[in-house]
Coordinates of C-alpha atoms and ligand atoms in Angstrom, one line a residue:
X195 CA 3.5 68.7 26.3
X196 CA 4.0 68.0 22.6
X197 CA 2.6 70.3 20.0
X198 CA -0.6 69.4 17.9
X199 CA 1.1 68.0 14.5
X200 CA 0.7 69.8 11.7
X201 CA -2.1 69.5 8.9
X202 CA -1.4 67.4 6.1
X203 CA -1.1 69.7 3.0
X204 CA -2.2 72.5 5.2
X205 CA -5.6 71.0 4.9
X206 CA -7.2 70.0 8.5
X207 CA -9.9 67.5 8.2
X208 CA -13.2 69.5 9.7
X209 CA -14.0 67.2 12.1
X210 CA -11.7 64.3 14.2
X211 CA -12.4 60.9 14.6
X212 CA -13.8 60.6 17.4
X213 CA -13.9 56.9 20.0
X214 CA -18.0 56.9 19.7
X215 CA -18.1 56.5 15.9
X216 CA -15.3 53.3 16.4
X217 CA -18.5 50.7 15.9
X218 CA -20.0 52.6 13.6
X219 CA -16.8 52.3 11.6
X220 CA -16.1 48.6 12.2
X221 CA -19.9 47.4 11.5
X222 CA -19.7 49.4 7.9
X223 CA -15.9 48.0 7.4
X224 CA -17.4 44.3 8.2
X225 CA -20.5 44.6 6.5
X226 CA -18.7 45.4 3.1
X227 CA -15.7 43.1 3.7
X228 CA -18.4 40.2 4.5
X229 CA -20.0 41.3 1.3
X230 CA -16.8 41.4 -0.4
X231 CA -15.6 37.9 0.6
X232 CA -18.5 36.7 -0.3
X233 CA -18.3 37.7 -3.7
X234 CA -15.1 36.1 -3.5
X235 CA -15.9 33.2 -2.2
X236 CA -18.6 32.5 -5.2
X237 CA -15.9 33.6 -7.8
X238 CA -13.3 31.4 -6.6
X239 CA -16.0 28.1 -6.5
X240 CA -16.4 29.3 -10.4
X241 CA -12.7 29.5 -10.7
X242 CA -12.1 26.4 -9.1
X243 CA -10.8 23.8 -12.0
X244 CA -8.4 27.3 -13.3
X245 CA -4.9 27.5 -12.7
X246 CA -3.8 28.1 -8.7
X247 CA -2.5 32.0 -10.2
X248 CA -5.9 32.8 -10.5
X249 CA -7.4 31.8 -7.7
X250 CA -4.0 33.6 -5.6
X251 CA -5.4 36.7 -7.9
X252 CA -8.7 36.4 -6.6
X253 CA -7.2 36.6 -2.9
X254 CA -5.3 39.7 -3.7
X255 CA -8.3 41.0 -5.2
X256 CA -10.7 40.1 -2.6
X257 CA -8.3 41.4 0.0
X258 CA -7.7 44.6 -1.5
X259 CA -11.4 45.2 -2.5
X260 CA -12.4 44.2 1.3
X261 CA -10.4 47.5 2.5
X262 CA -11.2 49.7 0.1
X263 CA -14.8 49.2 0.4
X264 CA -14.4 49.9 4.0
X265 CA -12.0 52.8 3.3
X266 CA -14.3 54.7 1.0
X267 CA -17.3 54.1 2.7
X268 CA -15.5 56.3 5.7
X269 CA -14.6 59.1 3.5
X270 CA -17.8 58.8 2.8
X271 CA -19.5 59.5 5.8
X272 CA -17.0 62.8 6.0
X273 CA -14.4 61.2 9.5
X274 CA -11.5 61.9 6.5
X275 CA -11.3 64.6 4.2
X276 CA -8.9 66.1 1.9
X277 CA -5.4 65.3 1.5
X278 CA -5.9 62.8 4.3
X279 CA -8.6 60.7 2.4
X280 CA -6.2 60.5 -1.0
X281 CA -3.4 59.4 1.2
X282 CA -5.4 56.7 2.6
X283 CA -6.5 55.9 -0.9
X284 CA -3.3 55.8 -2.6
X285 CA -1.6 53.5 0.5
X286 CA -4.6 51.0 -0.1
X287 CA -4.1 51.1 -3.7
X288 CA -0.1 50.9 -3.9
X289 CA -0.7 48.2 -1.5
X290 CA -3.0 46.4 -3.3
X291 CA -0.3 46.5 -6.3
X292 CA 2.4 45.3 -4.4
X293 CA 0.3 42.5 -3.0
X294 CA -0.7 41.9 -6.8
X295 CA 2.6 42.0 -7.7
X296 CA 3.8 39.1 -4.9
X297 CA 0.7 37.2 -5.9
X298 CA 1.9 37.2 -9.5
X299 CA 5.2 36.1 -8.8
X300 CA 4.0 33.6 -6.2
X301 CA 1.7 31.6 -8.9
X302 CA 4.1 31.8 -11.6
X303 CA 6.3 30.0 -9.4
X304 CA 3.4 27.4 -8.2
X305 CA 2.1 26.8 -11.4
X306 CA 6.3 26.6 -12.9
X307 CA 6.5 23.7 -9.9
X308 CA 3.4 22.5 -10.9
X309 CA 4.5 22.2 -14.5
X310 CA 8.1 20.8 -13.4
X311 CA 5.7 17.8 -11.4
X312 CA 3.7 16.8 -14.7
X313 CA 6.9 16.4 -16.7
X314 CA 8.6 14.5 -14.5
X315 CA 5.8 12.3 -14.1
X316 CA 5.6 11.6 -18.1
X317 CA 9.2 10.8 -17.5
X318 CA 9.6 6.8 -17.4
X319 CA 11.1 5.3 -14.8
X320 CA 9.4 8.7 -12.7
X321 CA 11.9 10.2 -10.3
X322 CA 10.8 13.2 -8.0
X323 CA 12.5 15.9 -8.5
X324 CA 13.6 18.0 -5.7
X325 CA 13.1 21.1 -4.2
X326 CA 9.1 21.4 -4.7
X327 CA 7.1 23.3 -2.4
X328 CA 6.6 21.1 0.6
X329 CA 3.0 20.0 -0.4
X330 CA 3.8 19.1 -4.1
X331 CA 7.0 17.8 -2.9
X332 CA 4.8 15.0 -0.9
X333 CA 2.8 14.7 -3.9
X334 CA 5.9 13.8 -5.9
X335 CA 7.6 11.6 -3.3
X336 CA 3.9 9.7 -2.6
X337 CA 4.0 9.2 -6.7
X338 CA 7.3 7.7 -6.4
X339 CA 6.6 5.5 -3.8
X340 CA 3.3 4.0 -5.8
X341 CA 5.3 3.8 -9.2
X342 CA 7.9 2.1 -8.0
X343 CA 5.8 -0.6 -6.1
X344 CA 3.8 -0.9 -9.3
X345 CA 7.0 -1.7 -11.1
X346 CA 8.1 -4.2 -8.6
X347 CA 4.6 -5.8 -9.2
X348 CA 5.0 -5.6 -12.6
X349 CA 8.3 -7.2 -12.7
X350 CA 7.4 -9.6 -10.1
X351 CA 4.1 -10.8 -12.4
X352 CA 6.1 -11.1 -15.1
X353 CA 8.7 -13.2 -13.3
X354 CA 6.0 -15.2 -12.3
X355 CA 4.5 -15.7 -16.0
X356 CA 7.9 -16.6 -17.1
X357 CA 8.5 -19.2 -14.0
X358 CA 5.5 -20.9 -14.3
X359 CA 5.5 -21.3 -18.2
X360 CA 8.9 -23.1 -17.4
X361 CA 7.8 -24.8 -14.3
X362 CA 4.8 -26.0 -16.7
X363 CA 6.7 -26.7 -19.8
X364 CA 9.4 -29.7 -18.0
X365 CA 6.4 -31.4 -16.5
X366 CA 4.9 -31.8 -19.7
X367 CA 7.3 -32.5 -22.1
X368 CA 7.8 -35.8 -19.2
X369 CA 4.3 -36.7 -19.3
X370 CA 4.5 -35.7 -23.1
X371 CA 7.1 -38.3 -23.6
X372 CA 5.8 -40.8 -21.3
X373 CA 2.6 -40.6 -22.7
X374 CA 4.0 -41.5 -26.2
X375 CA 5.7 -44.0 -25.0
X376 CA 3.0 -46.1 -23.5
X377 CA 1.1 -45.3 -26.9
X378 CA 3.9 -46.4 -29.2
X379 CA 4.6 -49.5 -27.1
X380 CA 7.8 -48.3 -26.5
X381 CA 7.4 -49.4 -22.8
X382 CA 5.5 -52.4 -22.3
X383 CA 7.2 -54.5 -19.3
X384 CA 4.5 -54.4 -16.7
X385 CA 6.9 -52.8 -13.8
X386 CA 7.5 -49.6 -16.3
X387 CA 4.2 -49.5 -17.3
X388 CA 2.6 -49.3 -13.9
X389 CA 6.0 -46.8 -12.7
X390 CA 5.0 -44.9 -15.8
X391 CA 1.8 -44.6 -15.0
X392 CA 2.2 -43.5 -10.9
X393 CA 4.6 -40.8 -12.3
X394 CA 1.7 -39.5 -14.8
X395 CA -0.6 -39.1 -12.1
X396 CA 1.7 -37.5 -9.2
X397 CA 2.7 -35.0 -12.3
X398 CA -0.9 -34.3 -13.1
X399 CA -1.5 -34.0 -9.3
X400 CA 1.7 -31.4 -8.6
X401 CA 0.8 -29.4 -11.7
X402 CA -3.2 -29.2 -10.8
X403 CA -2.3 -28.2 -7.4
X404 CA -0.1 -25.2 -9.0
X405 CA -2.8 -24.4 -11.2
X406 CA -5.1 -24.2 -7.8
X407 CA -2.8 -22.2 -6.5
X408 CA -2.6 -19.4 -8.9
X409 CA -6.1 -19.1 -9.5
X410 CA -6.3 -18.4 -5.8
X411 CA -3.4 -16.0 -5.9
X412 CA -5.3 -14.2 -8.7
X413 CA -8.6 -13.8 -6.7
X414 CA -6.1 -12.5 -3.8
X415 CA -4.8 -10.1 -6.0
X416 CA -8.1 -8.8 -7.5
X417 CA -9.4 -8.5 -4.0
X418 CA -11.8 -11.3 -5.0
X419 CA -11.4 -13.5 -2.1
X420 CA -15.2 -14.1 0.4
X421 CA -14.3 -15.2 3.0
X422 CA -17.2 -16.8 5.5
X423 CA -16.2 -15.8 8.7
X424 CA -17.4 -17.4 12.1
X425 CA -16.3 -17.6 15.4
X426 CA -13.4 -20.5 15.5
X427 CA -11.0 -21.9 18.0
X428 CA -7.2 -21.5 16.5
X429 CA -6.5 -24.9 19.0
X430 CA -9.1 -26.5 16.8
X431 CA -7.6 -25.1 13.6
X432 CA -4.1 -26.4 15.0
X433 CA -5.5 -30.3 15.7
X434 CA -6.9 -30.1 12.2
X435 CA -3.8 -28.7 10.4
X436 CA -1.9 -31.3 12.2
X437 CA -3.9 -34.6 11.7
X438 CA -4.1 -33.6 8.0
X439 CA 0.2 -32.8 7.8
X440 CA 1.0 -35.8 10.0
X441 CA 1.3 -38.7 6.9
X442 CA 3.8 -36.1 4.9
X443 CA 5.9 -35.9 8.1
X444 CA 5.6 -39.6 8.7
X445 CA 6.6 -39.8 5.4
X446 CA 9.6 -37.5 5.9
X447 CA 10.4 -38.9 9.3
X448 CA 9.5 -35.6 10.7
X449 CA 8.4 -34.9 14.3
X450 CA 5.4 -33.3 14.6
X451 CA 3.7 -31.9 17.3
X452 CA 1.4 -28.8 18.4
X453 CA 0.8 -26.9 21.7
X454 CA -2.4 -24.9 22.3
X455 CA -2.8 -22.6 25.4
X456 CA -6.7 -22.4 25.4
X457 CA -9.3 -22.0 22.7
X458 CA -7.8 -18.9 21.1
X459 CA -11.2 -18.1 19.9
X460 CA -10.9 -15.6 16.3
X461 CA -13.4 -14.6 14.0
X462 CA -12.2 -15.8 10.6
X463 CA -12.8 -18.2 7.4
X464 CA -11.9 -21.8 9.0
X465 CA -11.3 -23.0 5.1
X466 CA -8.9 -20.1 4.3
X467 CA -7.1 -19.9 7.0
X468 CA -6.5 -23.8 7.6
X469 CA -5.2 -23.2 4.0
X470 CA -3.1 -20.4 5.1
X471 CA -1.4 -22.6 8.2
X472 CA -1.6 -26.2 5.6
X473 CA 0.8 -24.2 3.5
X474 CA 3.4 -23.1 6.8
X475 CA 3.2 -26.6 8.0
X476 CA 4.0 -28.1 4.8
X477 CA 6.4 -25.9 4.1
X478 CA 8.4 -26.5 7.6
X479 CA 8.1 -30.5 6.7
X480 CA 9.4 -29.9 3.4
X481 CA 12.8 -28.1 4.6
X482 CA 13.2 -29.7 8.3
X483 CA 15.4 -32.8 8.0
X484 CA 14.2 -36.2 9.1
X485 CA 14.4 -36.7 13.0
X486 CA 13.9 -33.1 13.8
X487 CA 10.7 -31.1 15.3
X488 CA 8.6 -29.0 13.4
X489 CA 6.2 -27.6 16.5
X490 CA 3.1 -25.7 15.8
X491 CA 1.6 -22.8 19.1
X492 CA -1.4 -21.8 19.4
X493 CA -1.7 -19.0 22.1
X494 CA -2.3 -15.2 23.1
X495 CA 0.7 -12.9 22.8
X496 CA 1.8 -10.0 24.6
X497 CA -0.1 -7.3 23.0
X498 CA -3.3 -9.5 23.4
X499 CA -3.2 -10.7 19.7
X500 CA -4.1 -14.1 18.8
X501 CA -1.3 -15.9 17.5
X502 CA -0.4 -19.3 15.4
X503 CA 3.2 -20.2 15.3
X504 CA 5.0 -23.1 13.3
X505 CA 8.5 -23.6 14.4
X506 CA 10.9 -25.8 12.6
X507 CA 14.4 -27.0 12.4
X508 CA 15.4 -25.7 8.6
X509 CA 18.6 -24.4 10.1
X510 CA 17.9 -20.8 9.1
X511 CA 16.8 -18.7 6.5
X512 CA 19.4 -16.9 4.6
X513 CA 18.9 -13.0 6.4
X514 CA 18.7 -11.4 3.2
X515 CA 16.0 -14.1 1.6
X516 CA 13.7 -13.4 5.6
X517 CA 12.2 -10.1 3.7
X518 CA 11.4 -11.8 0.4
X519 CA 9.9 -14.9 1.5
X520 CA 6.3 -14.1 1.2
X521 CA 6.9 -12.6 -2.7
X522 CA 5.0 -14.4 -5.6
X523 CA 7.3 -16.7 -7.0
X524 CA 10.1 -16.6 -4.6
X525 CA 11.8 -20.2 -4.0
X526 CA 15.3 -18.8 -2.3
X527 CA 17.2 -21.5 -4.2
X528 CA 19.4 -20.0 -7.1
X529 CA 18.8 -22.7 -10.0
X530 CA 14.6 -22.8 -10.3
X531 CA 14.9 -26.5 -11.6
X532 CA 11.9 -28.0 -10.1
X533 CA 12.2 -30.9 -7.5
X534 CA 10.0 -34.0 -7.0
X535 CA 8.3 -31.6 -3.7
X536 CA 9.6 -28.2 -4.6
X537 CA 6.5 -26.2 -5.2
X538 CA 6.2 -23.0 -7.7
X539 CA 7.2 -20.5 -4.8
X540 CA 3.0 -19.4 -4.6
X541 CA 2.1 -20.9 -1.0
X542 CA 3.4 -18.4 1.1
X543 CA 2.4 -15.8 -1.3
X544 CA -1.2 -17.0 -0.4
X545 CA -0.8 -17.4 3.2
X546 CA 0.2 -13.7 3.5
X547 CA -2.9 -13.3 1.3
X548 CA -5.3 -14.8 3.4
X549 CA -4.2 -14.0 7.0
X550 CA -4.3 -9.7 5.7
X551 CA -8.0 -10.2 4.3
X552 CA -8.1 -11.3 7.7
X553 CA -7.0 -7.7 9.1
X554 CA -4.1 -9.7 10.3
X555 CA 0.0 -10.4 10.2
X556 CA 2.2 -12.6 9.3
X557 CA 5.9 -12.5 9.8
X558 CA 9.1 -14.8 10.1
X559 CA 11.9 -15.2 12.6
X560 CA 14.9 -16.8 12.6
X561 CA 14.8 -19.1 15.7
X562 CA 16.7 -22.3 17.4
X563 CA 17.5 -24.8 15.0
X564 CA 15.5 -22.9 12.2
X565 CA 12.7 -20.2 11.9
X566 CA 9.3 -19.7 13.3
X567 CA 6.4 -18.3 10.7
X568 CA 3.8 -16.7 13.2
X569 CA -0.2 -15.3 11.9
X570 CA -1.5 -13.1 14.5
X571 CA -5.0 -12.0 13.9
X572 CA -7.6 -9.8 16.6
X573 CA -8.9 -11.8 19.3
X574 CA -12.4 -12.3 19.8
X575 CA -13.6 -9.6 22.0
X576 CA -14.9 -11.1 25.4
X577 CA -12.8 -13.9 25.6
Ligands
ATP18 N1 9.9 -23.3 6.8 C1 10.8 -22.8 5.9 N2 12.1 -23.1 6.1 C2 13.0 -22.7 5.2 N3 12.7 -22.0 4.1 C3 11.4 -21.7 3.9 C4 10.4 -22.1 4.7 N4 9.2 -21.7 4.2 C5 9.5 -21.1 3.1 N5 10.8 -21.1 2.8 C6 11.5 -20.5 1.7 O1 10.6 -19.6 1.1 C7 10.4 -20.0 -0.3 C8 8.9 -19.6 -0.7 O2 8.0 -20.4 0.0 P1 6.6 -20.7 -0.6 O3 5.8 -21.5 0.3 O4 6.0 -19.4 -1.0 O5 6.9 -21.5 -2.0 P2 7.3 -23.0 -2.2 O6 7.1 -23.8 -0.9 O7 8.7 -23.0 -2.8 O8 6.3 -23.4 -3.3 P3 4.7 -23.7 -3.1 O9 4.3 -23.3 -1.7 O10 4.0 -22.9 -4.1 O11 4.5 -25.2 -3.3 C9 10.7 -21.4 -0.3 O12 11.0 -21.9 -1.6 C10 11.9 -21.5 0.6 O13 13.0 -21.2 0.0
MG19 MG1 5.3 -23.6 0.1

């Protein structure tokens, strides 16, 4: 048998704890503590908007306060006397300082991080800097991720101000010149006249049509666009798109042809998106030489999506032009001098537009004798 241990400072406490005062103990410890945290609670919702060191001090404090409460309420009662109950309350205490002490340490170092964040963020261009504390860290990297997308738009709309001015300017100075040249008499043989006047109007036609397109692009980007939706077939959608693009691909001794696999039945804007697939189909006319296919599907895919496809025979897009495509202004070629049919690099801009006000997708494959655009869009439940 082991000895009884001796008394602490020779002072025995006059009575031992004993098992049937346990609840007694843990009801007054949890009553205080409740009351305690509650206190806390209410300070910290007044502290809320104050530095993150303070509200870590309220913890410490809350914690602290929480034992001793339940500590003195015990001496209290008489369980622990003497020596004992000064031991007890000089543990609590140094502990309470030490957890003080980490506390301190703890927010200077959040609110230093914190600091570190807010000047790098005044920084221009922002870069976040490294080694945060995980959740500022995703703070920082999630700003860095939205700047730098804002600075892409940014340069992107101010490519497209600059593009456009010059896409608008040589247009006009032609119609400018021809304009003052029928005025002047400068012209005046009937043939010129009347060649004159058929280029004024396709010019006015090409630039109003640009014009149309940018104000769409605009109401795109301002999240302005309504769109009516009702339940449409995308077969019907495909015979329309078609019997409107077959003259240009006449025209351009194009093949064109469509395949539908059923209704394809999706809820959507029949305006919008027959503006969405005119643009793919005129697109695939424009850059498939003469005798070749452009062929537009209609169908379900695998994952049960409804899907619109326009293949044509381009002979590929350049891999490293497939992601940038559907950007505002983008027209792949090098020199931006504008053709008799190159357009202002908008359309597919708009079509991606249109088809994700939709909830849908729109992608491009390199495929055969040139790529495939596809829209896929939610099918029409109980179909
Ligand atoms: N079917 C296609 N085959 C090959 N290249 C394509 C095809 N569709 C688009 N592109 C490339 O993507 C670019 C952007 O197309 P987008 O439709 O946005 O503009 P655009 O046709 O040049 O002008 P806009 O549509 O405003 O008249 C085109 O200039 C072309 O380089
Ligand atoms: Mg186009």
């Amino acid at each position: 048998m082991t000895p009884p241990e001796p008394c602490l400072g020779g002072t025995c406490p006059p009575a031992m704890v004993s098992v049937s005062e346990l609840p007694m103990v843990v009801a007054v410890s949890a009553g205080l503590g409740l009351l305690v945290a509650a206190a806390g609670v209410w300070a910290m919702g007044r502290l809320r908007t104050r530095s993150i060191g303070v509200m870590l001090a309220v913890v410490v404090v809350v914690a602290v306060a929480a034992t001793l409460a339940g500590v003195v309420a015990i001496t209290m009662k008489m369980i622990i006397e003497g020596a004992v109950k000064d031991f007890v309350l000089s543990v609590v205490a140094v502990g309470g300082l030490v957890g003080l002490g980490v506390a301190f340490v703890l927010a200077r170092r959040v609110v230093g991080e914190s600091r570190r964040l807010v000047a790098a963020v005044r920084d221009v261009p922002f870069r976040a800097p490294l080694g945060l504390p995980a959740e500022l860290q995703e703070i920082a990297s999630t700003l860095e991720e939205a700047y730098a997308r804002e600075r892409a738009l940014e340069g992107a709309r101010r490519e497209l101000v600059a593009w456009v001015s010059h896409d608008l300017r040589t247009p006009l100075a032609g119609l400018r010149a021809m304009a003052e040249a029928l005025e002047d008499g400068v012209v005046a043989d009937p043939a010129t006249v009347a060649r004159y006047h058929g280029q004024i109007k396709l010019e006015v036609e090409r630039l109003s049509a640009m014009v149309d397109d940018l104000f769409e692009l605009s109401r795109i980007h301002a999240g302005a666009l309504r769109l009516s939706r009702a339940r449409i077939g995308l077969a019907d959608l495909v015979a329309d798109t078609l019997a409107g693009a077959e003259p240009l691909a006449r025209a351009k001794g194009v093949v064109l042809t469509a395949e539908a696999t059923g209704a394809v039945p999706v809820e959507a804007d029949a305006a919008a998106l027959g503006r969405a697939l005119r643009n793919l189909v005129v697109n695939a006319i424009r850059h498939t030489p003469s005798e070749r296919a452009v062929v537009l599907r209609a169908g379900v895919d695998e994952q049960g999506m409804a899907c619109v496809s326009v293949a044509d025979g381009c002979g590929g897009i350049p891999e490293e032009d497939l992601p940038r495509v559907f950007e505002v202004a983008f027209r792949g070629e090098a020199a931006r001098t504008p053709t008799a049919d190159g357009g202002a690099g908008l359309g597919l801009a708009i079509a991606q537009g249109i088809v994700e006000a939709h909830d849908g997708m729109i992608g491009v494959v390199n495929e055969g004798p040139g790529c495939r655009f596809e829209i896929r869009l939610p099918l029409v439940s109980g179909s």
